[in-house]
Amino acid sequence: MSRYVIPSKIFLEMGGWRQPLMMVDRIDDFKKGDNGYVKVTKHITYNDPYLLGHFPDDPIMPGVMIAEIFGQASEYLSLLTDICEIYQEKFNEEMKTLRDIHARINTDEMRHIIRTRRAEVRGVLAAQNLKFKGVAYPGDSIEVTSKLAFSDVHGFKHYSVSACAGKRLISNGTIINFREVK
């Protein structure tokens, strides 16, 4: 786990999701740039509402919910990248990592950038070629990595995603995100 945790109140402001579809518990790492990525964690508990019927006697994490974690992680990657670029434009200071963001996260200027950008951006996600190779159970923590593979000429961003429970790869594939700014 990273030493540079985003405080929970600010974390809620960053995401456009609430329970029961808030599928990222923590951002563990972030790097901006050509080889940029985000790493996030989702802890699975018996209390998660989607586990009640999937399957009652032997609950496993539904694949569609893993796909949702992929989508949310990819949006966090886009949002954190936006925040770094806006901050650099306004204050002429470069931020590239979660450590850089963490150092400024409690300033009024950074909170304003986060709130403003979250309110401006809307988008849709699509899953492509997701492969499910294993299962995750209550008590597992799913660790997801999302990397920007490329952006196409139509404004769609394609992310290479993978999910592991411990050392077990449980899913990988591509998430496509189209974002528009109001």
PDB file of C-alpha atoms in Angstrom:
ATOM      1  CA  MET A   1       0.000   0.000   0.000  1.00  0.00           C
ATOM      2  CA  SER A   2       1.216   3.476  -0.857  1.00  0.00           C
ATOM      3  CA  ARG A   3       2.179   5.964   1.826  1.00  0.00           C
ATOM      4  CA  TYR A   4       0.450   8.608  -0.296  1.00  0.00           C
ATOM      5  CA  VAL A   5      -3.211   7.913   0.354  1.00  0.00           C
ATOM      6  CA  ILE A   6      -5.815  10.379  -0.871  1.00  0.00           C
ATOM      7  CA  PRO A   7      -8.019  11.390   2.085  1.00  0.00           C
ATOM      8  CA  SER A   8     -11.451   9.739   1.945  1.00  0.00           C
ATOM      9  CA  LYS A   9     -13.474  12.970   1.654  1.00  0.00           C
ATOM     10  CA  ILE A  10     -11.370  14.119  -1.315  1.00  0.00           C
ATOM     11  CA  PHE A  11     -11.468  10.613  -2.798  1.00  0.00           C
ATOM     12  CA  LEU A  12     -15.295  10.817  -2.775  1.00  0.00           C
ATOM     13  CA  GLU A  13     -15.141  14.193  -4.533  1.00  0.00           C
ATOM     14  CA  MET A  14     -12.916  12.709  -7.256  1.00  0.00           C
ATOM     15  CA  GLY A  15     -15.209   9.853  -8.221  1.00  0.00           C
ATOM     16  CA  GLY A  16     -18.592  10.092  -9.853  1.00  0.00           C
ATOM     17  CA  TRP A  17     -19.817   6.951  -8.069  1.00  0.00           C
ATOM     18  CA  ARG A  18     -21.519   6.161  -4.777  1.00  0.00           C
ATOM     19  CA  GLN A  19     -22.565   2.943  -3.075  1.00  0.00           C
ATOM     20  CA  PRO A  20     -23.469   0.335  -4.145  1.00  0.00           C
ATOM     21  CA  LEU A  21     -21.430   0.985  -7.320  1.00  0.00           C
ATOM     22  CA  MET A  22     -18.353   2.546  -5.790  1.00  0.00           C
ATOM     23  CA  MET A  23     -15.924  -0.157  -6.862  1.00  0.00           C
ATOM     24  CA  VAL A  24     -12.555   1.397  -5.978  1.00  0.00           C
ATOM     25  CA  ASP A  25     -11.584   1.503  -2.312  1.00  0.00           C
ATOM     26  CA  ARG A  26      -8.158   3.065  -2.729  1.00  0.00           C
ATOM     27  CA  ILE A  27      -5.778   4.486  -5.316  1.00  0.00           C
ATOM     28  CA  ASP A  28      -2.428   2.810  -4.647  1.00  0.00           C
ATOM     29  CA  ASP A  29      -0.221   4.324  -7.329  1.00  0.00           C
ATOM     30  CA  PHE A  30      -0.304   6.710 -10.274  1.00  0.00           C
ATOM     31  CA  LYS A  31       2.149   7.817 -12.906  1.00  0.00           C
ATOM     32  CA  LYS A  32       1.434  10.402 -15.589  1.00  0.00           C
ATOM     33  CA  GLY A  33       2.935  10.274 -19.055  1.00  0.00           C
ATOM     34  CA  ASP A  34       3.607   8.005 -22.008  1.00  0.00           C
ATOM     35  CA  ASN A  35       3.949   4.939 -19.782  1.00  0.00           C
ATOM     36  CA  GLY A  36       1.359   6.202 -17.321  1.00  0.00           C
ATOM     37  CA  TYR A  37      -0.796   3.970 -15.191  1.00  0.00           C
ATOM     38  CA  VAL A  38      -3.013   3.828 -12.147  1.00  0.00           C
ATOM     39  CA  LYS A  39      -3.181   1.009  -9.604  1.00  0.00           C
ATOM     40  CA  VAL A  40      -6.277   0.661  -7.432  1.00  0.00           C
ATOM     41  CA  THR A  41      -7.634  -1.804  -4.876  1.00  0.00           C
ATOM     42  CA  LYS A  42     -11.132  -3.161  -4.255  1.00  0.00           C
ATOM     43  CA  HIS A  43     -11.705  -5.240  -1.111  1.00  0.00           C
ATOM     44  CA  ILE A  44     -14.408  -7.890  -1.432  1.00  0.00           C
ATOM     45  CA  THR A  45     -16.603  -8.527   1.602  1.00  0.00           C
ATOM     46  CA  TYR A  46     -19.595 -10.740   2.302  1.00  0.00           C
ATOM     47  CA  ASN A  47     -21.564  -7.501   2.789  1.00  0.00           C
ATOM     48  CA  ASP A  48     -21.205  -6.436  -0.852  1.00  0.00           C
ATOM     49  CA  PRO A  49     -24.805  -6.434  -2.141  1.00  0.00           C
ATOM     50  CA  TYR A  50     -24.023  -8.047  -5.503  1.00  0.00           C
ATOM     51  CA  LEU A  51     -22.636 -11.154  -3.750  1.00  0.00           C
ATOM     52  CA  LEU A  52     -25.969 -12.051  -2.123  1.00  0.00           C
ATOM     53  CA  GLY A  53     -27.208 -13.855  -5.211  1.00  0.00           C
ATOM     54  CA  HIS A  54     -23.927 -14.705  -6.929  1.00  0.00           C
ATOM     55  CA  PHE A  55     -23.911 -17.503  -5.634  1.00  0.00           C
ATOM     56  CA  PRO A  56     -25.634 -17.760  -2.230  1.00  0.00           C
ATOM     57  CA  ASP A  57     -23.798 -20.892  -1.060  1.00  0.00           C
ATOM     58  CA  ASP A  58     -20.436 -20.089  -2.666  1.00  0.00           C
ATOM     59  CA  PRO A  59     -20.198 -16.339  -3.398  1.00  0.00           C
ATOM     60  CA  ILE A  60     -17.780 -15.109  -6.052  1.00  0.00           C
ATOM     61  CA  MET A  61     -17.192 -11.659  -7.470  1.00  0.00           C
ATOM     62  CA  PRO A  62     -19.323 -11.217 -10.623  1.00  0.00           C
ATOM     63  CA  GLY A  63     -17.336 -10.561 -13.800  1.00  0.00           C
ATOM     64  CA  VAL A  64     -19.476  -7.542 -14.623  1.00  0.00           C
ATOM     65  CA  MET A  65     -18.396  -5.947 -11.336  1.00  0.00           C
ATOM     66  CA  ILE A  66     -14.737  -6.590 -12.177  1.00  0.00           C
ATOM     67  CA  ALA A  67     -15.402  -4.841 -15.497  1.00  0.00           C
ATOM     68  CA  GLU A  68     -16.844  -1.917 -13.507  1.00  0.00           C
ATOM     69  CA  ILE A  69     -13.649  -1.744 -11.417  1.00  0.00           C
ATOM     70  CA  PHE A  70     -11.704  -1.586 -14.692  1.00  0.00           C
ATOM     71  CA  GLY A  71     -13.868   1.295 -15.890  1.00  0.00           C
ATOM     72  CA  GLN A  72     -13.589   3.246 -12.659  1.00  0.00           C
ATOM     73  CA  ALA A  73      -9.827   2.715 -12.437  1.00  0.00           C
ATOM     74  CA  SER A  74      -9.435   3.944 -16.021  1.00  0.00           C
ATOM     75  CA  GLU A  75     -11.508   7.033 -15.281  1.00  0.00           C
ATOM     76  CA  TYR A  76      -9.340   7.752 -12.230  1.00  0.00           C
ATOM     77  CA  LEU A  77      -6.291   7.543 -14.517  1.00  0.00           C
ATOM     78  CA  SER A  78      -7.864  10.090 -16.874  1.00  0.00           C
ATOM     79  CA  LEU A  79      -9.003  12.357 -14.042  1.00  0.00           C
ATOM     80  CA  LEU A  80      -5.628  12.329 -12.260  1.00  0.00           C
ATOM     81  CA  THR A  81      -3.900  13.096 -15.567  1.00  0.00           C
ATOM     82  CA  ASP A  82      -6.317  15.996 -16.146  1.00  0.00           C
ATOM     83  CA  ILE A  83      -5.671  17.316 -12.642  1.00  0.00           C
ATOM     84  CA  CYS A  84      -1.895  17.231 -13.195  1.00  0.00           C
ATOM     85  CA  GLU A  85      -2.206  19.067 -16.518  1.00  0.00           C
ATOM     86  CA  ILE A  86      -4.567  21.725 -15.157  1.00  0.00           C
ATOM     87  CA  TYR A  87      -2.340  22.288 -12.125  1.00  0.00           C
ATOM     88  CA  GLN A  88       0.730  22.674 -14.311  1.00  0.00           C
ATOM     89  CA  GLU A  89      -1.080  25.125 -16.586  1.00  0.00           C
ATOM     90  CA  LYS A  90      -2.247  27.246 -13.627  1.00  0.00           C
ATOM     91  CA  PHE A  91       0.822  27.130 -11.382  1.00  0.00           C
ATOM     92  CA  ASN A  92       3.654  26.135 -13.732  1.00  0.00           C
ATOM     93  CA  GLU A  93       4.518  23.170 -11.490  1.00  0.00           C
ATOM     94  CA  GLU A  94       4.726  19.685 -12.921  1.00  0.00           C
ATOM     95  CA  MET A  95       3.080  16.758 -11.142  1.00  0.00           C
ATOM     96  CA  LYS A  96       3.674  13.213 -12.377  1.00  0.00           C
ATOM     97  CA  THR A  97       3.023  10.834  -9.483  1.00  0.00           C
ATOM     98  CA  LEU A  98       0.630  10.081  -6.649  1.00  0.00           C
ATOM     99  CA  ARG A  99       3.298  11.462  -4.318  1.00  0.00           C
ATOM    100  CA  ASP A 100       3.200  14.819  -6.155  1.00  0.00           C
ATOM    101  CA  ILE A 101      -0.607  14.936  -5.954  1.00  0.00           C
ATOM    102  CA  HIS A 102      -0.580  13.918  -2.293  1.00  0.00           C
ATOM    103  CA  ALA A 103       1.785  16.789  -1.445  1.00  0.00           C
ATOM    104  CA  ARG A 104      -0.781  19.305  -2.758  1.00  0.00           C
ATOM    105  CA  ILE A 105      -4.088  17.490  -2.190  1.00  0.00           C
ATOM    106  CA  ASN A 106      -5.202  19.496   0.842  1.00  0.00           C
ATOM    107  CA  THR A 107      -4.688  22.924  -0.714  1.00  0.00           C
ATOM    108  CA  ASP A 108      -7.708  25.005  -1.651  1.00  0.00           C
ATOM    109  CA  GLU A 109      -6.366  25.335  -5.200  1.00  0.00           C
ATOM    110  CA  MET A 110      -6.138  21.576  -5.682  1.00  0.00           C
ATOM    111  CA  ARG A 111      -9.587  20.948  -4.177  1.00  0.00           C
ATOM    112  CA  HIS A 112     -11.024  23.544  -6.556  1.00  0.00           C
ATOM    113  CA  ILE A 113      -9.375  21.868  -9.561  1.00  0.00           C
ATOM    114  CA  ILE A 114     -10.738  18.459  -8.509  1.00  0.00           C
ATOM    115  CA  ARG A 115     -14.308  19.682  -7.952  1.00  0.00           C
ATOM    116  CA  THR A 116     -14.366  21.732 -11.139  1.00  0.00           C
ATOM    117  CA  ARG A 117     -12.955  18.976 -13.345  1.00  0.00           C
ATOM    118  CA  ARG A 118     -15.254  16.308 -11.872  1.00  0.00           C
ATOM    119  CA  ALA A 119     -18.268  18.528 -12.612  1.00  0.00           C
ATOM    120  CA  GLU A 120     -17.105  19.178 -16.200  1.00  0.00           C
ATOM    121  CA  VAL A 121     -16.473  15.608 -17.359  1.00  0.00           C
ATOM    122  CA  ARG A 122     -19.024  13.027 -18.461  1.00  0.00           C
ATOM    123  CA  GLY A 123     -18.302   9.828 -20.285  1.00  0.00           C
ATOM    124  CA  VAL A 124     -19.229   6.339 -21.325  1.00  0.00           C
ATOM    125  CA  LEU A 125     -17.243   3.139 -21.064  1.00  0.00           C
ATOM    126  CA  ALA A 126     -17.142  -0.037 -23.096  1.00  0.00           C
ATOM    127  CA  ALA A 127     -15.382  -3.308 -22.371  1.00  0.00           C
ATOM    128  CA  GLN A 128     -13.502  -5.046 -25.157  1.00  0.00           C
ATOM    129  CA  ASN A 129     -11.900  -8.482 -25.160  1.00  0.00           C
ATOM    130  CA  LEU A 130     -12.157  -8.970 -21.400  1.00  0.00           C
ATOM    131  CA  LYS A 131     -10.960 -12.414 -20.413  1.00  0.00           C
ATOM    132  CA  PHE A 132     -11.834 -13.963 -17.067  1.00  0.00           C
ATOM    133  CA  LYS A 133      -9.155 -16.389 -15.956  1.00  0.00           C
ATOM    134  CA  GLY A 134      -9.957 -16.904 -12.297  1.00  0.00           C
ATOM    135  CA  VAL A 135     -12.335 -15.973  -9.500  1.00  0.00           C
ATOM    136  CA  ALA A 136     -12.217 -13.694  -6.487  1.00  0.00           C
ATOM    137  CA  TYR A 137     -13.950 -14.476  -3.210  1.00  0.00           C
ATOM    138  CA  PRO A 138     -15.042 -12.497  -0.162  1.00  0.00           C
ATOM    139  CA  GLY A 139     -11.886 -11.720   1.796  1.00  0.00           C
ATOM    140  CA  ASP A 140      -9.840 -11.177  -1.368  1.00  0.00           C
ATOM    141  CA  SER A 141      -8.512  -7.812  -2.448  1.00  0.00           C
ATOM    142  CA  ILE A 142      -8.615  -7.175  -6.177  1.00  0.00           C
ATOM    143  CA  GLU A 143      -5.679  -5.122  -7.402  1.00  0.00           C
ATOM    144  CA  VAL A 144      -6.303  -3.470 -10.759  1.00  0.00           C
ATOM    145  CA  THR A 145      -3.810  -1.802 -13.059  1.00  0.00           C
ATOM    146  CA  SER A 146      -4.977   0.410 -15.919  1.00  0.00           C
ATOM    147  CA  LYS A 147      -2.579   1.773 -18.544  1.00  0.00           C
ATOM    148  CA  LEU A 148      -3.450   4.066 -21.419  1.00  0.00           C
ATOM    149  CA  ALA A 149      -2.690   2.034 -24.543  1.00  0.00           C
ATOM    150  CA  PHE A 150      -3.668   4.727 -27.065  1.00  0.00           C
ATOM    151  CA  SER A 151      -6.190   7.421 -27.963  1.00  0.00           C
ATOM    152  CA  ASP A 152      -7.881   7.179 -31.346  1.00  0.00           C
ATOM    153  CA  VAL A 153      -8.797   9.954 -33.785  1.00  0.00           C
ATOM    154  CA  HIS A 154     -12.412  10.011 -32.526  1.00  0.00           C
ATOM    155  CA  GLY A 155     -11.433  10.872 -28.952  1.00  0.00           C
ATOM    156  CA  PHE A 156     -11.782   7.380 -27.487  1.00  0.00           C
ATOM    157  CA  LYS A 157      -9.138   6.299 -24.988  1.00  0.00           C
ATOM    158  CA  HIS A 158      -8.186   2.619 -24.946  1.00  0.00           C
ATOM    159  CA  TYR A 159      -6.851   1.237 -21.665  1.00  0.00           C
ATOM    160  CA  SER A 160      -5.050  -2.036 -21.094  1.00  0.00           C
ATOM    161  CA  VAL A 161      -6.387  -3.427 -17.806  1.00  0.00           C
ATOM    162  CA  SER A 162      -5.602  -6.352 -15.533  1.00  0.00           C
ATOM    163  CA  ALA A 163      -6.941  -7.609 -12.200  1.00  0.00           C
ATOM    164  CA  CYS A 164      -5.211  -9.847  -9.693  1.00  0.00           C
ATOM    165  CA  ALA A 165      -6.325 -11.373  -6.409  1.00  0.00           C
ATOM    166  CA  GLY A 166      -3.002 -11.813  -4.656  1.00  0.00           C
ATOM    167  CA  LYS A 167      -0.697 -13.273  -7.289  1.00  0.00           C
ATOM    168  CA  ARG A 168      -3.549 -14.822  -9.277  1.00  0.00           C
ATOM    169  CA  LEU A 169      -4.500 -13.065 -12.519  1.00  0.00           C
ATOM    170  CA  ILE A 170      -8.291 -13.105 -12.593  1.00  0.00           C
ATOM    171  CA  SER A 171      -9.051 -10.902 -15.592  1.00  0.00           C
ATOM    172  CA  ASN A 172      -7.503  -8.715 -18.289  1.00  0.00           C
ATOM    173  CA  GLY A 173      -8.483  -6.943 -21.474  1.00  0.00           C
ATOM    174  CA  THR A 174      -9.303  -3.491 -22.804  1.00  0.00           C
ATOM    175  CA  ILE A 175     -11.598  -0.733 -21.549  1.00  0.00           C
ATOM    176  CA  ILE A 176     -12.599   2.050 -23.926  1.00  0.00           C
ATOM    177  CA  ASN A 177     -13.556   5.419 -22.494  1.00  0.00           C
ATOM    178  CA  PHE A 178     -15.153   8.342 -24.292  1.00  0.00           C
ATOM    179  CA  ARG A 179     -15.111  11.497 -22.217  1.00  0.00           C
ATOM    180  CA  GLU A 180     -16.643  14.825 -23.054  1.00  0.00           C
ATOM    181  CA  VAL A 181     -16.105  18.096 -21.272  1.00  0.00           C
ATOM    182  CA  LYS A 182     -19.138  20.308 -20.689  1.00  0.00           C
TER     183      LYS A 182
END
